[in-house]
C-alpha cells in the first residue's frame, strides 16, 4: 500500500480483557516497529522486527505485551489482561532497513496509530 | 543512557515570527537525526533528516535544521511560521543499539 496502515483506529475495552492491534507495513519494508505514545510521555519504543531475525523485545513494559510478525509483513501487538495504564496511542512504523554496524539506519514511516482506551 | 532532549515543551508564536526548537542528543559517534511533525489529528510525518554530509538540512514546508556535532545539537528552524505550522514536533535519533529514541516533543501554537 501507499503507507503504513493500522487497525482498529480506536479500541475501547474493559480492564482485564485482551486486545489485538494490527499493523500493515509499507510493502517491501523489512523492518517494523511498535511504539506507545502516552500523554506527557512522548514516544516509547516497544519492539522491533527485522527480516527473519529474532525481534528486539527490550521495550515491552511487561509480559502481558507480545507481538508477532507473520510472513515478514503484517504484525499484531497483543496486550493481555489490559490495565488502565495501558491506555495510549499505539504506533507502528516500518523502514527499508534497520540497524547496521555503521549505525546508518533508514527513515521510519509511521501509521496513524490505534487509540486504546481501557475502562 | 542515550537520550534525546527537547528543551521547549510548549512554544507560542505569532504568525510570521521566526522559530527555533532545540534538540540535543547525549552520545557521540555516528548519529542519524530526524525531526518529525504531528499535526492535530494526524499521524507522525517526517520533516527532515540528517545522515551525513552538509550539516544544514532542508525539509518540507520551509523547515531546516543544523547538525552541530560539537554541541550535540540538531535544532529545527523556520524563518516565518504560519498558523498551519501548529503541531507537535519531535526530534529523534538512532542510538548505537539501532533504536530510534525520541525527545519528549514540543507543542507549537501559532496565533493567527
PDB file of C-alpha atoms in Angstrom:
ATOM      1  CA  UNK A   1       0.000   0.000   0.000  1.00  0.00           C
ATOM      2  CA  UNK A   2       0.920   3.662  -0.067  1.00  0.00           C
ATOM      3  CA  UNK A   3       1.623   3.916   3.633  1.00  0.00           C
ATOM      4  CA  UNK A   4       1.589   2.091   6.939  1.00  0.00           C
ATOM      5  CA  UNK A   5      -1.914   1.158   7.975  1.00  0.00           C
ATOM      6  CA  UNK A   6      -3.175   0.207  11.408  1.00  0.00           C
ATOM      7  CA  UNK A   7      -6.424  -1.207  12.688  1.00  0.00           C
ATOM      8  CA  UNK A   8      -8.572  -0.556  14.505  1.00  0.00           C
ATOM      9  CA  UNK A   9      -8.192   3.206  14.685  1.00  0.00           C
ATOM     10  CA  UNK A  10      -9.894   3.238  18.067  1.00  0.00           C
ATOM     11  CA  UNK A  11     -10.395   0.486  20.614  1.00  0.00           C
ATOM     12  CA  UNK A  12     -12.279   0.736  23.881  1.00  0.00           C
ATOM     13  CA  UNK A  13     -12.030  -2.249  26.165  1.00  0.00           C
ATOM     14  CA  UNK A  14     -12.701  -3.206  29.722  1.00  0.00           C
ATOM     15  CA  UNK A  15      -9.953  -3.784  32.236  1.00  0.00           C
ATOM     16  CA  UNK A  16      -8.812  -7.396  32.176  1.00  0.00           C
ATOM     17  CA  UNK A  17      -9.730  -8.091  28.546  1.00  0.00           C
ATOM     18  CA  UNK A  18      -7.209  -8.978  25.846  1.00  0.00           C
ATOM     19  CA  UNK A  19      -6.762  -6.783  22.773  1.00  0.00           C
ATOM     20  CA  UNK A  20      -5.047  -7.244  19.423  1.00  0.00           C
ATOM     21  CA  UNK A  21      -3.748  -4.363  17.359  1.00  0.00           C
ATOM     22  CA  UNK A  22      -2.769  -4.820  13.740  1.00  0.00           C
ATOM     23  CA  UNK A  23      -0.151  -3.171  11.577  1.00  0.00           C
ATOM     24  CA  UNK A  24       0.332  -3.425   7.815  1.00  0.00           C
ATOM     25  CA  UNK A  25       3.754  -2.024   6.884  1.00  0.00           C
ATOM     26  CA  UNK A  26       4.749  -0.450   3.605  1.00  0.00           C
ATOM     27  CA  UNK A  27       5.303  -3.126   1.007  1.00  0.00           C
ATOM     28  CA  UNK A  28       8.958  -4.097   0.772  1.00  0.00           C
ATOM     29  CA  UNK A  29       9.906  -2.702   4.167  1.00  0.00           C
ATOM     30  CA  UNK A  30      11.788  -5.336   6.127  1.00  0.00           C
ATOM     31  CA  UNK A  31      11.869  -3.549   9.479  1.00  0.00           C
ATOM     32  CA  UNK A  32       8.754  -2.985  11.585  1.00  0.00           C
ATOM     33  CA  UNK A  33       8.488  -1.162  14.884  1.00  0.00           C
ATOM     34  CA  UNK A  34       5.878  -0.657  17.593  1.00  0.00           C
ATOM     35  CA  UNK A  35       5.765   2.406  19.829  1.00  0.00           C
ATOM     36  CA  UNK A  36       3.455   3.693  22.515  1.00  0.00           C
ATOM     37  CA  UNK A  37       2.520   7.359  22.775  1.00  0.00           C
ATOM     38  CA  UNK A  38       1.063   8.418  26.100  1.00  0.00           C
ATOM     39  CA  UNK A  39       0.089  11.871  27.278  1.00  0.00           C
ATOM     40  CA  UNK A  40       3.158  13.556  28.673  1.00  0.00           C
ATOM     41  CA  UNK A  41       5.358  10.524  27.971  1.00  0.00           C
ATOM     42  CA  UNK A  42       6.431  11.095  24.402  1.00  0.00           C
ATOM     43  CA  UNK A  43       7.042   8.073  22.206  1.00  0.00           C
ATOM     44  CA  UNK A  44       8.171   4.901  23.894  1.00  0.00           C
ATOM     45  CA  UNK A  45       9.812   2.100  21.895  1.00  0.00           C
ATOM     46  CA  UNK A  46       8.189  -1.285  22.423  1.00  0.00           C
ATOM     47  CA  UNK A  47       9.513  -3.852  19.950  1.00  0.00           C
ATOM     48  CA  UNK A  48      11.011  -4.177  16.507  1.00  0.00           C
ATOM     49  CA  UNK A  49      11.276  -6.852  13.843  1.00  0.00           C
ATOM     50  CA  UNK A  50      13.977  -7.006  11.206  1.00  0.00           C
ATOM     51  CA  UNK A  51      13.552  -9.601   8.490  1.00  0.00           C
ATOM     52  CA  UNK A  52      13.879 -13.122   9.865  1.00  0.00           C
ATOM     53  CA  UNK A  53      15.949 -12.121  12.867  1.00  0.00           C
ATOM     54  CA  UNK A  54      14.692 -12.553  16.406  1.00  0.00           C
ATOM     55  CA  UNK A  55      12.706  -9.468  17.404  1.00  0.00           C
ATOM     56  CA  UNK A  56      14.110  -6.925  19.830  1.00  0.00           C
ATOM     57  CA  UNK A  57      11.578  -7.016  22.666  1.00  0.00           C
ATOM     58  CA  UNK A  58      13.550  -4.875  25.060  1.00  0.00           C
ATOM     59  CA  UNK A  59      10.946  -2.124  25.206  1.00  0.00           C
ATOM     60  CA  UNK A  60       7.941  -4.234  26.143  1.00  0.00           C
ATOM     61  CA  UNK A  61       6.751  -2.983  29.541  1.00  0.00           C
ATOM     62  CA  UNK A  62       5.534  -6.311  30.894  1.00  0.00           C
ATOM     63  CA  UNK A  63       4.939  -9.922  29.933  1.00  0.00           C
ATOM     64  CA  UNK A  64       1.317  -9.006  29.181  1.00  0.00           C
ATOM     65  CA  UNK A  65       2.607  -7.464  25.945  1.00  0.00           C
ATOM     66  CA  UNK A  66       3.633  -9.582  22.987  1.00  0.00           C
ATOM     67  CA  UNK A  67       3.912  -9.140  19.255  1.00  0.00           C
ATOM     68  CA  UNK A  68       4.370 -11.289  16.222  1.00  0.00           C
ATOM     69  CA  UNK A  69       5.010 -10.702  12.582  1.00  0.00           C
ATOM     70  CA  UNK A  70       3.695 -13.252  10.153  1.00  0.00           C
ATOM     71  CA  UNK A  71       5.310 -13.846   6.794  1.00  0.00           C
ATOM     72  CA  UNK A  72       7.589 -10.879   7.225  1.00  0.00           C
ATOM     73  CA  UNK A  73       4.727  -8.467   6.678  1.00  0.00           C
ATOM     74  CA  UNK A  74       1.696  -7.917   8.917  1.00  0.00           C
ATOM     75  CA  UNK A  75       2.290  -7.582  12.649  1.00  0.00           C
ATOM     76  CA  UNK A  76      -0.034  -7.991  15.601  1.00  0.00           C
ATOM     77  CA  UNK A  77       0.556  -6.474  19.019  1.00  0.00           C
ATOM     78  CA  UNK A  78      -1.331  -8.292  21.759  1.00  0.00           C
ATOM     79  CA  UNK A  79      -1.990  -6.943  25.207  1.00  0.00           C
ATOM     80  CA  UNK A  80      -3.360  -9.470  27.662  1.00  0.00           C
ATOM     81  CA  UNK A  81      -5.361  -8.610  30.763  1.00  0.00           C
ATOM     82  CA  UNK A  82      -5.396  -4.923  29.912  1.00  0.00           C
ATOM     83  CA  UNK A  83      -4.930  -2.347  32.649  1.00  0.00           C
ATOM     84  CA  UNK A  84      -5.965   1.286  32.703  1.00  0.00           C
ATOM     85  CA  UNK A  85      -2.335   2.377  32.422  1.00  0.00           C
ATOM     86  CA  UNK A  86      -2.197   0.639  29.028  1.00  0.00           C
ATOM     87  CA  UNK A  87      -4.420   3.393  27.622  1.00  0.00           C
ATOM     88  CA  UNK A  88      -2.374   5.154  24.951  1.00  0.00           C
ATOM     89  CA  UNK A  89      -1.939   5.503  21.227  1.00  0.00           C
ATOM     90  CA  UNK A  90      -0.032   2.556  19.790  1.00  0.00           C
ATOM     91  CA  UNK A  91       2.005   3.454  16.728  1.00  0.00           C
ATOM     92  CA  UNK A  92       3.525   1.204  14.147  1.00  0.00           C
ATOM     93  CA  UNK A  93       6.330   2.209  11.808  1.00  0.00           C
ATOM     94  CA  UNK A  94       8.265   0.493   9.061  1.00  0.00           C
ATOM     95  CA  UNK A  95      11.511   1.096   7.233  1.00  0.00           C
ATOM     96  CA  UNK A  96      13.538  -0.495   4.479  1.00  0.00           C
ATOM     97  CA  UNK A  97      16.388  -1.500   6.753  1.00  0.00           C
ATOM     98  CA  UNK A  98      17.084  -1.296  10.420  1.00  0.00           C
ATOM     99  CA  UNK A  99      20.400  -1.042  12.155  1.00  0.00           C
ATOM    100  CA  UNK A 100      23.783  -1.740  10.696  1.00  0.00           C
ATOM    101  CA  UNK A 101      27.235  -1.805  12.259  1.00  0.00           C
ATOM    102  CA  UNK A 102      27.901   1.569  10.706  1.00  0.00           C
ATOM    103  CA  UNK A 103      24.877   2.959  12.505  1.00  0.00           C
ATOM    104  CA  UNK A 104      23.320   4.068   9.250  1.00  0.00           C
ATOM    105  CA  UNK A 105      19.659   3.254   9.521  1.00  0.00           C
ATOM    106  CA  UNK A 106      16.757   4.211   7.365  1.00  0.00           C
ATOM    107  CA  UNK A 107      13.805   6.522   7.803  1.00  0.00           C
ATOM    108  CA  UNK A 108      10.833   5.134   9.678  1.00  0.00           C
ATOM    109  CA  UNK A 109       7.376   5.826   8.301  1.00  0.00           C
ATOM    110  CA  UNK A 110       4.551   5.862  10.788  1.00  0.00           C
ATOM    111  CA  UNK A 111       0.992   4.670  10.657  1.00  0.00           C
ATOM    112  CA  UNK A 112      -1.980   6.615  12.045  1.00  0.00           C
ATOM    113  CA  UNK A 113      -1.981   4.682  15.290  1.00  0.00           C
ATOM    114  CA  UNK A 114      -4.568   2.836  17.343  1.00  0.00           C
ATOM    115  CA  UNK A 115      -6.019   4.752  20.255  1.00  0.00           C
ATOM    116  CA  UNK A 116      -6.597   2.253  23.060  1.00  0.00           C
ATOM    117  CA  UNK A 117      -8.822   3.175  25.979  1.00  0.00           C
ATOM    118  CA  UNK A 118      -9.075   0.778  28.892  1.00  0.00           C
ATOM    119  CA  UNK A 119     -12.042   1.461  31.127  1.00  0.00           C
TER     120      UNK A 119
ATOM    121  CA  UNK B   1      21.702   6.289  28.983  1.00  0.00           C
ATOM    122  CA  UNK B   2      21.484   7.559  25.449  1.00  0.00           C
ATOM    123  CA  UNK B   3      18.777  10.170  25.206  1.00  0.00           C
ATOM    124  CA  UNK B   4      17.297  12.951  23.127  1.00  0.00           C
ATOM    125  CA  UNK B   5      16.241  16.166  24.841  1.00  0.00           C
ATOM    126  CA  UNK B   6      13.879  18.836  23.662  1.00  0.00           C
ATOM    127  CA  UNK B   7      14.042  21.776  25.999  1.00  0.00           C
ATOM    128  CA  UNK B   8      10.961  23.631  24.832  1.00  0.00           C
ATOM    129  CA  UNK B   9       7.772  21.867  25.852  1.00  0.00           C
ATOM    130  CA  UNK B  10       5.312  24.441  24.579  1.00  0.00           C
ATOM    131  CA  UNK B  11       6.096  27.358  22.292  1.00  0.00           C
ATOM    132  CA  UNK B  12       3.572  30.042  21.384  1.00  0.00           C
ATOM    133  CA  UNK B  13       4.323  32.351  18.464  1.00  0.00           C
ATOM    134  CA  UNK B  14       2.500  34.820  16.308  1.00  0.00           C
ATOM    135  CA  UNK B  15       2.360  34.320  12.556  1.00  0.00           C
ATOM    136  CA  UNK B  16       5.485  35.488  10.728  1.00  0.00           C
ATOM    137  CA  UNK B  17       7.663  35.056  13.810  1.00  0.00           C
ATOM    138  CA  UNK B  18      10.835  33.026  13.495  1.00  0.00           C
ATOM    139  CA  UNK B  19      11.055  29.604  15.064  1.00  0.00           C
ATOM    140  CA  UNK B  20      13.884  27.653  16.619  1.00  0.00           C
ATOM    141  CA  UNK B  21      13.245  24.444  18.522  1.00  0.00           C
ATOM    142  CA  UNK B  22      16.113  22.941  20.442  1.00  0.00           C
ATOM    143  CA  UNK B  23      17.198  19.312  20.291  1.00  0.00           C
ATOM    144  CA  UNK B  24      20.198  17.720  21.941  1.00  0.00           C
ATOM    145  CA  UNK B  25      21.334  14.123  21.954  1.00  0.00           C
ATOM    146  CA  UNK B  26      23.544  12.579  24.567  1.00  0.00           C
ATOM    147  CA  UNK B  27      26.054  10.406  22.731  1.00  0.00           C
ATOM    148  CA  UNK B  28      28.859  10.638  20.209  1.00  0.00           C
ATOM    149  CA  UNK B  29      29.751   8.556  17.240  1.00  0.00           C
ATOM    150  CA  UNK B  30      27.662   8.160  14.133  1.00  0.00           C
ATOM    151  CA  UNK B  31      24.220   9.647  14.529  1.00  0.00           C
ATOM    152  CA  UNK B  32      21.198   9.658  12.301  1.00  0.00           C
ATOM    153  CA  UNK B  33      18.885  12.511  13.274  1.00  0.00           C
ATOM    154  CA  UNK B  34      15.283  13.275  12.440  1.00  0.00           C
ATOM    155  CA  UNK B  35      12.558  15.783  13.022  1.00  0.00           C
ATOM    156  CA  UNK B  36       9.014  14.510  12.830  1.00  0.00           C
ATOM    157  CA  UNK B  37       5.823  16.566  12.996  1.00  0.00           C
ATOM    158  CA  UNK B  38       2.380  15.542  14.177  1.00  0.00           C
ATOM    159  CA  UNK B  39      -0.411  17.880  13.081  1.00  0.00           C
ATOM    160  CA  UNK B  40      -3.616  17.791  15.144  1.00  0.00           C
ATOM    161  CA  UNK B  41      -5.464  14.558  14.460  1.00  0.00           C
ATOM    162  CA  UNK B  42      -2.845  13.303  12.042  1.00  0.00           C
ATOM    163  CA  UNK B  43      -0.027  10.797  12.223  1.00  0.00           C
ATOM    164  CA  UNK B  44       3.680  11.429  12.540  1.00  0.00           C
ATOM    165  CA  UNK B  45       5.276  12.713   9.371  1.00  0.00           C
ATOM    166  CA  UNK B  46       8.930  13.164   8.542  1.00  0.00           C
ATOM    167  CA  UNK B  47      10.003  16.814   8.300  1.00  0.00           C
ATOM    168  CA  UNK B  48      13.681  16.282   7.591  1.00  0.00           C
ATOM    169  CA  UNK B  49      16.609  14.043   8.391  1.00  0.00           C
ATOM    170  CA  UNK B  50      20.381  14.112   8.668  1.00  0.00           C
ATOM    171  CA  UNK B  51      22.531  11.088   7.946  1.00  0.00           C
ATOM    172  CA  UNK B  52      25.795  12.617   6.705  1.00  0.00           C
ATOM    173  CA  UNK B  53      27.176  15.391   4.517  1.00  0.00           C
ATOM    174  CA  UNK B  54      26.047  19.009   4.671  1.00  0.00           C
ATOM    175  CA  UNK B  55      25.110  19.694   8.301  1.00  0.00           C
ATOM    176  CA  UNK B  56      22.410  22.138   7.231  1.00  0.00           C
ATOM    177  CA  UNK B  57      19.477  20.101   6.009  1.00  0.00           C
ATOM    178  CA  UNK B  58      16.329  21.409   4.439  1.00  0.00           C
ATOM    179  CA  UNK B  59      12.987  19.730   4.826  1.00  0.00           C
ATOM    180  CA  UNK B  60       9.425  20.203   3.765  1.00  0.00           C
ATOM    181  CA  UNK B  61       7.350  23.344   4.303  1.00  0.00           C
ATOM    182  CA  UNK B  62      10.344  25.655   4.677  1.00  0.00           C
ATOM    183  CA  UNK B  63      11.857  23.939   7.711  1.00  0.00           C
ATOM    184  CA  UNK B  64      15.571  23.407   8.129  1.00  0.00           C
ATOM    185  CA  UNK B  65      17.837  22.014  10.820  1.00  0.00           C
ATOM    186  CA  UNK B  66      21.512  22.303  11.562  1.00  0.00           C
ATOM    187  CA  UNK B  67      23.611  19.465  12.911  1.00  0.00           C
ATOM    188  CA  UNK B  68      26.335  20.827  15.201  1.00  0.00           C
ATOM    189  CA  UNK B  69      28.480  17.899  16.281  1.00  0.00           C
ATOM    190  CA  UNK B  70      30.445  19.833  18.890  1.00  0.00           C
ATOM    191  CA  UNK B  71      27.233  20.821  20.638  1.00  0.00           C
ATOM    192  CA  UNK B  72      25.419  17.504  20.135  1.00  0.00           C
ATOM    193  CA  UNK B  73      22.565  19.564  18.750  1.00  0.00           C
ATOM    194  CA  UNK B  74      20.113  19.393  15.863  1.00  0.00           C
ATOM    195  CA  UNK B  75      17.906  22.457  16.212  1.00  0.00           C
ATOM    196  CA  UNK B  76      14.904  22.985  13.970  1.00  0.00           C
ATOM    197  CA  UNK B  77      14.319  26.391  12.393  1.00  0.00           C
ATOM    198  CA  UNK B  78      11.837  28.208  10.239  1.00  0.00           C
ATOM    199  CA  UNK B  79      12.202  31.908   9.405  1.00  0.00           C
ATOM    200  CA  UNK B  80       8.487  32.715   9.337  1.00  0.00           C
ATOM    201  CA  UNK B  81       5.845  30.446  10.840  1.00  0.00           C
ATOM    202  CA  UNK B  82       2.257  30.129   9.704  1.00  0.00           C
ATOM    203  CA  UNK B  83      -0.875  29.201  11.613  1.00  0.00           C
ATOM    204  CA  UNK B  84      -0.804  25.861   9.754  1.00  0.00           C
ATOM    205  CA  UNK B  85       2.502  25.023  11.472  1.00  0.00           C
ATOM    206  CA  UNK B  86       0.619  24.490  14.726  1.00  0.00           C
ATOM    207  CA  UNK B  87       1.577  20.925  15.644  1.00  0.00           C
ATOM    208  CA  UNK B  88       3.748  18.834  17.891  1.00  0.00           C
ATOM    209  CA  UNK B  89       7.366  18.439  16.837  1.00  0.00           C
ATOM    210  CA  UNK B  90       9.559  15.500  17.767  1.00  0.00           C
ATOM    211  CA  UNK B  91      13.303  15.203  17.469  1.00  0.00           C
ATOM    212  CA  UNK B  92      14.649  11.653  17.192  1.00  0.00           C
ATOM    213  CA  UNK B  93      17.966   9.883  16.829  1.00  0.00           C
ATOM    214  CA  UNK B  94      19.057   6.319  16.314  1.00  0.00           C
ATOM    215  CA  UNK B  95      21.110   5.164  19.250  1.00  0.00           C
ATOM    216  CA  UNK B  96      24.093   2.871  18.958  1.00  0.00           C
ATOM    217  CA  UNK B  97      21.842  -0.127  19.525  1.00  0.00           C
ATOM    218  CA  UNK B  98      19.759   0.716  16.479  1.00  0.00           C
ATOM    219  CA  UNK B  99      16.690   2.004  18.307  1.00  0.00           C
ATOM    220  CA  UNK B 100      15.046   5.295  17.369  1.00  0.00           C
ATOM    221  CA  UNK B 101      14.960   7.436  20.506  1.00  0.00           C
ATOM    222  CA  UNK B 102      12.503  10.330  20.624  1.00  0.00           C
ATOM    223  CA  UNK B 103      12.559  13.555  22.545  1.00  0.00           C
ATOM    224  CA  UNK B 104       9.549  14.468  24.646  1.00  0.00           C
ATOM    225  CA  UNK B 105       8.128  16.650  21.905  1.00  0.00           C
ATOM    226  CA  UNK B 106       7.488  20.370  21.586  1.00  0.00           C
ATOM    227  CA  UNK B 107       3.999  21.667  21.119  1.00  0.00           C
ATOM    228  CA  UNK B 108       3.962  24.691  18.819  1.00  0.00           C
ATOM    229  CA  UNK B 109       0.958  27.002  18.815  1.00  0.00           C
ATOM    230  CA  UNK B 110       0.894  29.726  16.169  1.00  0.00           C
ATOM    231  CA  UNK B 111      -1.564  32.545  16.727  1.00  0.00           C
ATOM    232  CA  UNK B 112      -3.149  33.938  13.553  1.00  0.00           C
TER     233      UNK B 112
END
